[in-house]
Coordinates of C-alpha atoms in Angstrom, one line a residue:
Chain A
X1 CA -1.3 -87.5 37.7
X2 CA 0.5 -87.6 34.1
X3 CA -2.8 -88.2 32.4
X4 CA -4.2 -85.3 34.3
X5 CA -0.9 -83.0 33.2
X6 CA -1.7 -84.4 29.6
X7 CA -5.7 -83.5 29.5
X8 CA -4.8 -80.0 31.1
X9 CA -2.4 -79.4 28.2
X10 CA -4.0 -80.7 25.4
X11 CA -7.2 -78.1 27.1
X12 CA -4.2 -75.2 27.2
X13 CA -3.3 -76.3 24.0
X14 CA -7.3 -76.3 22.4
X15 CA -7.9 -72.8 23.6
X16 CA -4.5 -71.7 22.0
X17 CA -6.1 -72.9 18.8
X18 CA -9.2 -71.6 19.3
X19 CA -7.9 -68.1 19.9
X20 CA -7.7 -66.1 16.7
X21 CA -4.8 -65.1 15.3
X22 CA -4.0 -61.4 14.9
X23 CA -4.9 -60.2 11.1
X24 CA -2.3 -58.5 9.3
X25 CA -3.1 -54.8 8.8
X26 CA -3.7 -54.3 5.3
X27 CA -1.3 -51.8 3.8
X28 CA -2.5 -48.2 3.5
X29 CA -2.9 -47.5 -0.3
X30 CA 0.5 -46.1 -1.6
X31 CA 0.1 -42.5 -2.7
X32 CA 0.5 -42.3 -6.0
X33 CA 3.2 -39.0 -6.4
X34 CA 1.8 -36.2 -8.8
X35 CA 4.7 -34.9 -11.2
X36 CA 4.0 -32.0 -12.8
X37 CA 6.5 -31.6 -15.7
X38 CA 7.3 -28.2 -17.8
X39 CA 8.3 -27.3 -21.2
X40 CA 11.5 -25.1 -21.0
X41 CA 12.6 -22.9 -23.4
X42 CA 16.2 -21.8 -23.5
X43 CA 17.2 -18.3 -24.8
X44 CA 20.4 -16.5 -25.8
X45 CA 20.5 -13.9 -22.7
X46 CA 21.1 -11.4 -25.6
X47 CA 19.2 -12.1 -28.6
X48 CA 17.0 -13.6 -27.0
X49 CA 16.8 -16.3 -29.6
X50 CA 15.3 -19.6 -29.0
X51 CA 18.7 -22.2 -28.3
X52 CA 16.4 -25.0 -27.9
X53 CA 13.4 -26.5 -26.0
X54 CA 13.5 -28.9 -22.9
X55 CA 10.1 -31.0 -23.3
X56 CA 9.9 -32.3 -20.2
X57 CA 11.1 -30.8 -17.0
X58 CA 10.1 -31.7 -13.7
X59 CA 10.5 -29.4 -11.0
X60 CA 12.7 -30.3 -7.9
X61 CA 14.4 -29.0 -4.9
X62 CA 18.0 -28.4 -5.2
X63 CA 20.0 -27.2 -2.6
X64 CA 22.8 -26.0 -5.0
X65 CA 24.3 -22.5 -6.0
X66 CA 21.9 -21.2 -8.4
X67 CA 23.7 -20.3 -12.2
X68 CA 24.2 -16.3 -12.8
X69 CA 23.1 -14.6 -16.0
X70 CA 26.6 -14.1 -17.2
X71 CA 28.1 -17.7 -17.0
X72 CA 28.2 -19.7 -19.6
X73 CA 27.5 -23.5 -20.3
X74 CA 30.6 -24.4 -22.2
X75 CA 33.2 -22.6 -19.5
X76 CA 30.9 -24.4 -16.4
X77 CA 33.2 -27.3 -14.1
X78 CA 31.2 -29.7 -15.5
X79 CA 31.7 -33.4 -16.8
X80 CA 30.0 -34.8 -20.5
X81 CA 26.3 -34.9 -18.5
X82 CA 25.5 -32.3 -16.5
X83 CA 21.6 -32.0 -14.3
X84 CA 20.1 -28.9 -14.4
X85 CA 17.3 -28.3 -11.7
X86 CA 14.6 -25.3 -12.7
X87 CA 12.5 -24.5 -10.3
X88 CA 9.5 -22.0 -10.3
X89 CA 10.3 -19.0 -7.9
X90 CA 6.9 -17.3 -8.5
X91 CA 6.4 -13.6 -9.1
X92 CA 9.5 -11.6 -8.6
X93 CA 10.7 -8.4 -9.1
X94 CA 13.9 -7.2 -9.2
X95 CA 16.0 -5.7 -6.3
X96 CA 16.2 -2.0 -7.8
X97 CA 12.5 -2.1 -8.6
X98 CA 12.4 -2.6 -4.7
X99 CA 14.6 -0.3 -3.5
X100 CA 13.2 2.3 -5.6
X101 CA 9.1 2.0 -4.8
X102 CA 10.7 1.7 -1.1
X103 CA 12.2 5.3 -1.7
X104 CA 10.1 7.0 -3.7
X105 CA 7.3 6.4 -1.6
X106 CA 8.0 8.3 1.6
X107 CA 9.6 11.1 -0.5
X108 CA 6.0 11.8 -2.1
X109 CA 3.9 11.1 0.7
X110 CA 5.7 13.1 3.2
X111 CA 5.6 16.3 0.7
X112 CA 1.9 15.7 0.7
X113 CA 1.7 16.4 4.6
X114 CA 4.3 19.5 4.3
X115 CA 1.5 20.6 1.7
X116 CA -1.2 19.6 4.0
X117 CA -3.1 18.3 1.2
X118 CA -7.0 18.1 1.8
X119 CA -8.2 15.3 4.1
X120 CA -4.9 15.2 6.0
X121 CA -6.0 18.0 8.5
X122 CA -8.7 20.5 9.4
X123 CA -10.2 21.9 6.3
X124 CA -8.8 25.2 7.7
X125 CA -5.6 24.0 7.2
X126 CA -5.7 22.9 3.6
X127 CA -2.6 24.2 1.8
X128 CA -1.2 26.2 4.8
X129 CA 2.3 26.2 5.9
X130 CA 3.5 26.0 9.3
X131 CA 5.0 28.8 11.2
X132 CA 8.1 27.0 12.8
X133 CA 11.3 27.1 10.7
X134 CA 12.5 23.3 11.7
X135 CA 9.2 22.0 10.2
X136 CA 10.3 23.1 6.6
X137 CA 14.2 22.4 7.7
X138 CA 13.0 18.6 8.5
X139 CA 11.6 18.5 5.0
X140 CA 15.2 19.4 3.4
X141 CA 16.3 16.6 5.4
X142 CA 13.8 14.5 4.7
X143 CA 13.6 14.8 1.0
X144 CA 17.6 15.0 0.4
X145 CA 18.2 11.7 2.4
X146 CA 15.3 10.2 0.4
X147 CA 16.9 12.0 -3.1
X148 CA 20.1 10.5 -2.3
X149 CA 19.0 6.9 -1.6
X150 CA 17.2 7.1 -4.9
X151 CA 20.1 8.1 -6.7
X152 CA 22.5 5.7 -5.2
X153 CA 19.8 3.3 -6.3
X154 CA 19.9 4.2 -9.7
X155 CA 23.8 5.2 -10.7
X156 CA 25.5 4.2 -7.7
X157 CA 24.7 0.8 -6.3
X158 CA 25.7 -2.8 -8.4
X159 CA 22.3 -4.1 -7.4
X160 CA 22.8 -7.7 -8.0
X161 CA 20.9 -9.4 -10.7
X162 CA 19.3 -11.1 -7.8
X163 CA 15.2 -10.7 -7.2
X164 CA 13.2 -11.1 -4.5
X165 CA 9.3 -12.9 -4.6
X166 CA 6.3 -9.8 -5.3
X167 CA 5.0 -10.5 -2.4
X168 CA 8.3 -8.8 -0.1
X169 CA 7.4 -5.3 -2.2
X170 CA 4.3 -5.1 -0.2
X171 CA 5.9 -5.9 3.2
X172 CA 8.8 -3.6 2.9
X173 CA 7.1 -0.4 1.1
X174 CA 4.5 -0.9 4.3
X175 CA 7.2 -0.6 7.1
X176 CA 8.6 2.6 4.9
X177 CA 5.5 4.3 3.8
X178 CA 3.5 4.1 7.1
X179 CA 6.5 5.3 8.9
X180 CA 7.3 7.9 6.8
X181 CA 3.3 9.2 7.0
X182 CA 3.3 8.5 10.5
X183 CA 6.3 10.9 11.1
X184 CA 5.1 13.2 8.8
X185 CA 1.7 13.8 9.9
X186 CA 3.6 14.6 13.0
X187 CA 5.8 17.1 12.1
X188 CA 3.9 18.9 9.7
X189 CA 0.8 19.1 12.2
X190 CA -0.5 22.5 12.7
X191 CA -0.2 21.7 16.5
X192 CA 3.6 21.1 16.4
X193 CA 5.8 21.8 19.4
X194 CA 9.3 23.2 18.5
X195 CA 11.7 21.4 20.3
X196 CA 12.5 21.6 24.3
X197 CA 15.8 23.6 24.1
X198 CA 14.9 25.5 21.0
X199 CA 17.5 26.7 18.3
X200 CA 20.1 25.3 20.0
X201 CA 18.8 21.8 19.8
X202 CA 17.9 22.2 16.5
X203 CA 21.3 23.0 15.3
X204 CA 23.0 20.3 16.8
X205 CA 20.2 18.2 15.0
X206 CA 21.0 19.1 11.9
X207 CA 24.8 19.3 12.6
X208 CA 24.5 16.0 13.5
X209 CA 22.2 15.1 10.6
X210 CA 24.6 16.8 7.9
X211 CA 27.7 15.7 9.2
X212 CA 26.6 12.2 8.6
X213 CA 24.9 12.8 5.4
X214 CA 28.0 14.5 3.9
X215 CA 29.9 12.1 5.0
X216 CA 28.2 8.8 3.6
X217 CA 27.8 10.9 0.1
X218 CA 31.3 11.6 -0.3
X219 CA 32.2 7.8 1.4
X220 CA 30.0 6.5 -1.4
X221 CA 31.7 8.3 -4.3
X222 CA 35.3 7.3 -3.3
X223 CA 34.4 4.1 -2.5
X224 CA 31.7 3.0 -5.1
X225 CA 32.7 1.6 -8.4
X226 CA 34.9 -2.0 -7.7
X227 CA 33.8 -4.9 -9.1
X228 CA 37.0 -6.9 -7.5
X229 CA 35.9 -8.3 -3.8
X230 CA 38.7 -7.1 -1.3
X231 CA 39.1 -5.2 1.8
X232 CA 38.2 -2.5 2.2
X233 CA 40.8 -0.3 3.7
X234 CA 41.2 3.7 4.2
X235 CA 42.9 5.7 2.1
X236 CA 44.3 8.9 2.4
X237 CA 41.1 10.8 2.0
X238 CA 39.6 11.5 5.5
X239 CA 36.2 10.3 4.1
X240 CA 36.9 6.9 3.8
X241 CA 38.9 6.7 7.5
X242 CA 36.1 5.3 9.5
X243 CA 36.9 1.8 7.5
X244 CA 39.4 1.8 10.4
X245 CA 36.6 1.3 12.9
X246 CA 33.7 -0.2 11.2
X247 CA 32.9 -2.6 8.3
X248 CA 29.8 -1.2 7.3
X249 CA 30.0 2.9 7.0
X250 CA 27.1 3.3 5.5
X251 CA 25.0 2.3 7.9
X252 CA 26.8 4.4 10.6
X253 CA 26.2 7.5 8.9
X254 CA 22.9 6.3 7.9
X255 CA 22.3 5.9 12.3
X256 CA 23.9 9.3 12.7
X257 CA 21.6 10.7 9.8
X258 CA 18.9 9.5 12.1
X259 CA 19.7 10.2 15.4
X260 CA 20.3 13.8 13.9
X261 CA 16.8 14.0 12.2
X262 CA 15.5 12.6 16.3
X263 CA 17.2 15.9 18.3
X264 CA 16.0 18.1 15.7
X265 CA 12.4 17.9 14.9
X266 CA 11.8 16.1 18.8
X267 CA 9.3 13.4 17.6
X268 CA 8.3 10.0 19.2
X269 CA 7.1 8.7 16.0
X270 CA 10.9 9.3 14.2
X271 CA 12.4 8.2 17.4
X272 CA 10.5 5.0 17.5
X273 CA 11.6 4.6 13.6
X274 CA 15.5 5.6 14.4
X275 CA 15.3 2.5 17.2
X276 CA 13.8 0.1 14.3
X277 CA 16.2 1.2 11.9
X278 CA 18.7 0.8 14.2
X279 CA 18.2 -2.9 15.3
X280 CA 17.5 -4.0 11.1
X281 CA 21.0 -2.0 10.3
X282 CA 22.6 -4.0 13.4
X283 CA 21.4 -7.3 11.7
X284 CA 22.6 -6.1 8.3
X285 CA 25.7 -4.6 9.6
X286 CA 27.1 -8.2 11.9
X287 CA 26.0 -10.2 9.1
X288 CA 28.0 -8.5 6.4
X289 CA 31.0 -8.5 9.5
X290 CA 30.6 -12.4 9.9
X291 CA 30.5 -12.9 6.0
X292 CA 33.9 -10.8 5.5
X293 CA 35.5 -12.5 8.8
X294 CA 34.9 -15.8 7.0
X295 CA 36.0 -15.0 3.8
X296 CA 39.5 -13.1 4.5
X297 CA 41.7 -14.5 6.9
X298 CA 43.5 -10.7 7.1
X299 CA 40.7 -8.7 8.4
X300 CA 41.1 -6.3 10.4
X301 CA 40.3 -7.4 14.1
X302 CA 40.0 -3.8 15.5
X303 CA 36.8 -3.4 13.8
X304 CA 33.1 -3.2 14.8
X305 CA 30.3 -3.9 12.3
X306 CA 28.4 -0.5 13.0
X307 CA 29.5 1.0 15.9
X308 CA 32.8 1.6 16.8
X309 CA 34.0 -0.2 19.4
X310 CA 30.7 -1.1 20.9
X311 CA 29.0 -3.2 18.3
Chain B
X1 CA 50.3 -38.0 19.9
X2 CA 48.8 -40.3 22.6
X3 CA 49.1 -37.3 25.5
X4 CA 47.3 -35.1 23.1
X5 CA 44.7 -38.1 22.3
X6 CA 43.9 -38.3 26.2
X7 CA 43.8 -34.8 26.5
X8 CA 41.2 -34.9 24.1
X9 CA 39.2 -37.5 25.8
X10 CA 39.5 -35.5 28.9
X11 CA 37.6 -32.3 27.4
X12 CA 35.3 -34.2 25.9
X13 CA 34.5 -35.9 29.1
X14 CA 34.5 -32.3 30.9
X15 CA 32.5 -30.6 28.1
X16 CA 29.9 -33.7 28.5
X17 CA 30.0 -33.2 32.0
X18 CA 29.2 -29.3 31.7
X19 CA 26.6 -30.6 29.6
X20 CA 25.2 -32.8 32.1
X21 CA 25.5 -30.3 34.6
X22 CA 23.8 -27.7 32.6
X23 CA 21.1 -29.7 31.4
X24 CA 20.0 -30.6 35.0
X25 CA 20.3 -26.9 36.1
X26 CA 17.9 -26.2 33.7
X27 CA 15.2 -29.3 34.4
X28 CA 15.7 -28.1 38.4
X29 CA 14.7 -24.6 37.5
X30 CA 11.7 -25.7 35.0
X31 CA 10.1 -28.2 37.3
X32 CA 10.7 -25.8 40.0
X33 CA 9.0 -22.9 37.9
X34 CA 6.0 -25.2 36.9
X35 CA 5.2 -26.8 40.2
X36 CA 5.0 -23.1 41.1
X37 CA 2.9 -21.8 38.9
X38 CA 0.7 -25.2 38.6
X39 CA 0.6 -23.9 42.9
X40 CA -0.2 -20.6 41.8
X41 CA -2.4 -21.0 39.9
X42 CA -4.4 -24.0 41.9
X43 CA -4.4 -20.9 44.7
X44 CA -6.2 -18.9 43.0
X45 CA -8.8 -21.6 41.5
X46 CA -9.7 -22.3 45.2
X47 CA -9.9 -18.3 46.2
X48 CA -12.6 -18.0 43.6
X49 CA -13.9 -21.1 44.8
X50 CA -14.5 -20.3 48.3
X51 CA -15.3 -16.6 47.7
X52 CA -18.6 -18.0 45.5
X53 CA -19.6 -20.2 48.3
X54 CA -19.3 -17.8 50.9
X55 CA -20.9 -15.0 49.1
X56 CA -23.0 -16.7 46.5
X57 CA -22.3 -13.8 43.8
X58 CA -19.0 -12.9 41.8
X59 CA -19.5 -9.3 42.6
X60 CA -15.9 -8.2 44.2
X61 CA -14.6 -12.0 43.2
X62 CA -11.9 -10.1 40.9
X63 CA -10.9 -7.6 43.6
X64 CA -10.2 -10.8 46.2
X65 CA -8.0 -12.5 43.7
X66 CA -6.4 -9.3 42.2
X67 CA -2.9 -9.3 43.4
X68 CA -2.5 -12.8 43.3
X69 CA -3.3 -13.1 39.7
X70 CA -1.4 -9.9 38.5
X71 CA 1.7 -11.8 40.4
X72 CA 1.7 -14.6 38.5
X73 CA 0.3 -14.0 35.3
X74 CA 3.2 -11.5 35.2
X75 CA 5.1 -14.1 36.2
X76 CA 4.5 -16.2 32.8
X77 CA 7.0 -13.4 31.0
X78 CA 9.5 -15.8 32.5
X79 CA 7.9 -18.3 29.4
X80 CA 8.8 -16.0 26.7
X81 CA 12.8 -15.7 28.6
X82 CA 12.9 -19.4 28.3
X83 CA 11.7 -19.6 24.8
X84 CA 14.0 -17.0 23.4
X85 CA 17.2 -18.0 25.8
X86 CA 16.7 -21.8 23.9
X87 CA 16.0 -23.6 27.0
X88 CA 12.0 -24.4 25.9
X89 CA 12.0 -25.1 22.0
X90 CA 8.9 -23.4 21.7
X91 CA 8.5 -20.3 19.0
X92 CA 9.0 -16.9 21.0
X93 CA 6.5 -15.4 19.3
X94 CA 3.7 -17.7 20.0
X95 CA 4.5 -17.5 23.9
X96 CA 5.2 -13.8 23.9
X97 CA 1.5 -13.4 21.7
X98 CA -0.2 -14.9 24.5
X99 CA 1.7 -14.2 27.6
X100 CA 1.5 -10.4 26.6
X101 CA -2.2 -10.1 25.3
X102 CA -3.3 -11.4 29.3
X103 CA -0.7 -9.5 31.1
X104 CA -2.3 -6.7 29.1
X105 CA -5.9 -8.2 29.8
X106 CA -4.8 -8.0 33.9
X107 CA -3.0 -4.3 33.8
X108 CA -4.2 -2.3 31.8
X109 CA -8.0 -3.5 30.9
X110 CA -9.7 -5.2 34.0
X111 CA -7.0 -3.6 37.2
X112 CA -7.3 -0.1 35.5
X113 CA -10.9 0.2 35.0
X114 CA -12.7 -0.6 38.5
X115 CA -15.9 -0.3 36.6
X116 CA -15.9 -3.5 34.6
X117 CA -14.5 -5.2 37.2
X118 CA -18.0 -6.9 38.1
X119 CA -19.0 -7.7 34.6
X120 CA -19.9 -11.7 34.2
X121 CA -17.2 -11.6 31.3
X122 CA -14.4 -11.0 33.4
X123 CA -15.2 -14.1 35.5
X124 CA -15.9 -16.3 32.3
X125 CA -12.2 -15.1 31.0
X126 CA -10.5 -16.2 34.9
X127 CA -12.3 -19.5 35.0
X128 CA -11.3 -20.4 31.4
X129 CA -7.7 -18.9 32.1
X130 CA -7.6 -20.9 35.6
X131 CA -8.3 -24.2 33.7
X132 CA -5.9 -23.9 31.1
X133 CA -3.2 -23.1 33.4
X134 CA -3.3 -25.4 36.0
X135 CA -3.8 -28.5 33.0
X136 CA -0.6 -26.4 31.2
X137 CA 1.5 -26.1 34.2
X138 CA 1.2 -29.4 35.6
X139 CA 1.2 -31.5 32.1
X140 CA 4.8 -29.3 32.1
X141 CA 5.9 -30.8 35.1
X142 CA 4.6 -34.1 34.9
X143 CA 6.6 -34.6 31.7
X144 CA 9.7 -33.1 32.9
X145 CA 9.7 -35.7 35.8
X146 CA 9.1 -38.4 33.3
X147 CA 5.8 -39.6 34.8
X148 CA 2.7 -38.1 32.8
X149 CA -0.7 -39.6 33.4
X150 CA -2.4 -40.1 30.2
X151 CA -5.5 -38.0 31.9
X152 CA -3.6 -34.7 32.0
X153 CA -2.0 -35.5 28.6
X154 CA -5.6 -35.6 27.3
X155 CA -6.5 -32.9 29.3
X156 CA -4.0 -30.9 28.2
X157 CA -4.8 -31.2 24.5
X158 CA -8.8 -31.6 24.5
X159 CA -9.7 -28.8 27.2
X160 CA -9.0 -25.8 25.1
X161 CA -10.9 -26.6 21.7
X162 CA -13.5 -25.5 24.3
X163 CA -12.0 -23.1 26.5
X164 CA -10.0 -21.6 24.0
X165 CA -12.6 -19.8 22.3
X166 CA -14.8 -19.4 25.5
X167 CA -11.5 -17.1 26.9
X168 CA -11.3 -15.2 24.0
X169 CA -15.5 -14.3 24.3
X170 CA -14.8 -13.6 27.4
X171 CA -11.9 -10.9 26.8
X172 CA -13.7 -9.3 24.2
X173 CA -16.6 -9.1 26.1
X174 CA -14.4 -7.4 28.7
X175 CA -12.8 -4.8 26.0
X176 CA -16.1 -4.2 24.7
X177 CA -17.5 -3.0 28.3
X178 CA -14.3 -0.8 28.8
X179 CA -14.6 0.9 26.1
X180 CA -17.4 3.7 27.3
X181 CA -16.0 4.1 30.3
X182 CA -12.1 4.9 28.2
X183 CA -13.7 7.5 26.2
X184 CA -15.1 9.2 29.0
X185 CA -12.5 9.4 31.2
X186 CA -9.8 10.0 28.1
X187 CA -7.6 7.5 30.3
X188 CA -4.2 6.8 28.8
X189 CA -4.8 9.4 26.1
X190 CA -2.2 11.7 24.7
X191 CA -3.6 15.0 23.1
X192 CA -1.4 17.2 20.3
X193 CA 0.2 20.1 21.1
X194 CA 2.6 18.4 24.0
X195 CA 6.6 18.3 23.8
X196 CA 6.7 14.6 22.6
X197 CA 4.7 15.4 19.2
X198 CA 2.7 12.5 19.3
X199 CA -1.1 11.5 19.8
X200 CA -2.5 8.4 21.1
X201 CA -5.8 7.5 22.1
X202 CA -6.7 4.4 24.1
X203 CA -10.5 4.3 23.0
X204 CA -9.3 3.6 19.5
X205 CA -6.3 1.1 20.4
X206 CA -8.8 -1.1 22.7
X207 CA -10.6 -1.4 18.9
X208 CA -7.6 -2.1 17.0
X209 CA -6.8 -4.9 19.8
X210 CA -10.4 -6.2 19.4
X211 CA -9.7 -6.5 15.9
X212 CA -6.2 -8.0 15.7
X213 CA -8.2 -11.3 17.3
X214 CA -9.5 -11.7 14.0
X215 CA -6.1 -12.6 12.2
X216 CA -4.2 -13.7 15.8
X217 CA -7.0 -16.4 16.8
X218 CA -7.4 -18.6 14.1
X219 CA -3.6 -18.9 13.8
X220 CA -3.0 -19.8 17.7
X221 CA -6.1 -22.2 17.7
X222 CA -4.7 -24.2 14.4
X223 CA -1.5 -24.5 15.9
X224 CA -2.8 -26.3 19.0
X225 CA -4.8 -28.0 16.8
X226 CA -1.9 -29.2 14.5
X227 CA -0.2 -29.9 17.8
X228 CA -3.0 -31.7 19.4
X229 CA -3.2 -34.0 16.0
X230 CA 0.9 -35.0 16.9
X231 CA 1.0 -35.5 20.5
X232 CA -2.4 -37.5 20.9
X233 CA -2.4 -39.1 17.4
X234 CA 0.9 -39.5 16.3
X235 CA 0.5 -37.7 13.5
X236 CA 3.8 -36.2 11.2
X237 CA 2.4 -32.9 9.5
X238 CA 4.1 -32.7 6.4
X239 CA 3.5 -29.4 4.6
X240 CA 5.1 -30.5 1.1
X241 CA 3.1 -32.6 -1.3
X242 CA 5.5 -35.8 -2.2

């Protein structure tokens, strides 16, 4: 019986041996990583004269505050070594370059459908002007909110030294150029319809649409010029009284401005870009509220970010 | 300090239980949905099934299954509330994309126009749809019961390099044969002067649809490639070079 136990073993034990024992995988070939290093030149932000010349630089991802143009290396919280990460942002352009093509674009192109240049309608209609006095009141409108962003832009605004890639220029001139052509082909088509409830509605249009205008222009000159980053509070000038109620005026009045421009000319196409605007400004507008939330403890709690009381 | 240490242990313990609680609120409700649309769904594939036998032609097949399949392909919007509520970690956009282009395929192309109703396209589309939906649905609610058979898992991520493309044919196909018949009849069509100021003319939309497929199709079909690449070969997509 024991033998027997000891032949069927040493059998078990054979085929164990026989069986193959599992390879080791061979190792996938390490990939070998490609550096790609620059040569970095570092100028005086004024004279633009050559400080010195970094010869090898390798880019990397840094999830740090980037350095502004004004600081200076000496005055930086730094120890005796200090890393500095460059990295290659690509085409970019700056911020008031932006703003303005995004401007200066619906300004022209609706002035060439209030001309009715060629191609735009019937050749009969080449160089006609419409008949209905809110058509060429909508134009005002149009062209004085589009004049007034454009000087903001240039004398008004600290635009940041901040850019933004080439490639955002094309994205937001689209949304602002197609809307404005698709509101102005619209308005200034020789098959208009004056609105519903006539003058009336009109008026309270552009009421509406001058109130609000008015009031962001003179907001913006009594409130425009401080570098120091506070609170803003009202003051004694009625203008600036809505800081009571929201944090970000501008885009209020820039809604109202708007809805105004909506009643009076009675067009889905400026509707449809009033909602838009509306919903991007809302974004804007609760970001900038959560921002100043965070950063002063004192803020105002009674305020809304666009809308008083609602949102 | 040891009363506010146990009080702390206490909410943690109820917010893990609200957690819990929540968390199976939601599986309920998304097995529940799935099995329902996988049913659905499996409803319809036999209608169209038993309305070939019996008549041997798909002529008045679409008019048969009709209300059943504008029920519950509308009822996929559901998809695009639990992708932008959080519940499915899914990209909104991609659901709402496709959800919205065959809720549009069902209203306003093949249930509007009676005349294209018939056409061979519009059955290639609902058999390619019917597929894909019952594989979808029920891969969803074998997973969320935690017993998926490797079969539907394959399924699920081999069937549509075919059908995928074959459903698209067959909704362009569809468009195409609409179109005639929407410039006749001037259906959906807004003509200037009217009191809203605007124009809009369906003939010329159907074409801009037809063309978006160009730019929206490759994208879709590389994501469920590059998803088909993770779940059935394990592979980590890593955009960034090292």
């Amino acid at each position: 019986m024991d033998i027997l136990a000891l032949e069927a073993k040493s059998q078990n034990g054979a085929e164990a041996e026989k069986k193959p024992t599992p390879k080791p995988k061979p190792k996938a070939p390490k990939k070998t990583k490609r550096i790609v290093y620059f040569e970095v030149e570092i100028l005086d932000l004024k004279t633009k004269e050559k400080l010195l010349l970094l010869d090898k630089v390798s880019l990397m991802f840094c999830a740090a505050k980037c350095l502004r143009d004004e600081e200076v290396l000496q005055t930086l919280p730094v120890g005796t070594t200090a890393s500095f990460y460059f990295s290659d942002m690509g085409p970019q352009l700056t911020w008031g370059t932006v703003f303005l093509a995004e401007c200066v674009g619906p300004l022209i192109l609706y002035l060439m459908f209030y001309f009715r240049l060629p191609f735009i309608y019937s050749p009969k209609y080449d160089f006609t002007s419409s008949k209905h006095w809110v058509v060429h009141l909508a134009c005002m409108c149009h062209s004085f909110h589009y004049i007034k962003r454009v000087v903001e832009t240039l004398f008004v605004h600290r635009i940041s030294h901040g850019t933004m890639p080439l490639r955002n220029i094309f994205k937001n001139c689209g949304y602002y150029w197609c809307s404005a052509a698709w509101m102005a082909y619209y308005i200034n088509h020789p098959l208009y319809t004056t609105p519903h409830y006539g003058q009336q509605q009109v008026n309270a249009g552009l009421y509406i649409f001058l109130v609000s205008f008015g009031f962001d222009i003179l907001n913006v000159l009594f409130i425009s010029g401080s570098k120091v980053k506070k609170i803003p509070y009202p003051t004694k000038n009625p203008f600036t009284w809505i800081f009571w109620l929201v944090s970000c005026p501008n885009y209020t009045y820039e809604l109202g401005s708007w809805i105004g421009f909506t009643v009076m000319t009675q067009c889905v196409p400026v509707a449809f870009f009033t909602i838009v605007a509306f919903v991007q400004m809302t974004v804007w507008a609760k970001g900038k509220h959560r921002s100043y939330l965070k950063e002063f403890r004192d803020y105002p709690t009674l305020r809304s970010s666009i809308l008083p009381f609602i949102l | 300090m040891a009363s506010s240490e146990e009080d702390g242990t206490v909410e943690e313990k109820e917010n893990n239980n609200k957690k819990r609680t929540k968390s199976a609120l939601i599986t309920a409700w998304l097995t529940f949905y799935n099995i329902a649309m996988t049913a659905g769904w499996l409803v319809l594939a036999i209608t169209m099934m038993r309305f070939y036998i019996q008549k041997g032609t798909h002529k008045g097949l679409y008019r048969s299954i009709a209300r059943t399949l504008k029920f519950f392909q509308t009822f996929a919007l559901v998809e695009v509330g639990h992708c932008a509520v959080g519940i499915v970690r899914t990209s909104v956009i991609v659901t709402g994309v496709q959800v919205c282009s065959r809720i549009y395929m069902v209203w306003f192309i093949t249930s509007s126009i009676r005349q294209i109703q018939n056409e061979e396209s519009v059955i290639l589309f609902l058999v390619v749809w019917t597929v894909t939906e019952i594989t979808r649905y029920s891969y969803y609610t074998f997973n969320l019961l935690h017993h998926l058979p490797y079969f539907i898992k394959w399924a699920r991520y081999n069937f549509f390099i075919v059908l995928y493309p074959l459903g698209v044919v067959g909704e362009l196909l569809t468009i195409y044969a609409a179109l005639p018949f929407v410039r006749r009849s001037g259906m959906y069509s807004m003509r200037l002067p009217n009191k809203y100021n605007v124009s809009f003319d369906y003939y010329y939309f159907l074409i801009i649809v037809m063309l978006s497929y160009i730019p929206l199709f490759p994208q879709l079909y590389l994501h469920m490639l590059r998803q088909r690449r993770r779940v059935l070969h394990g592979e980590v997509i890593v955009e960034k070079d090292d």
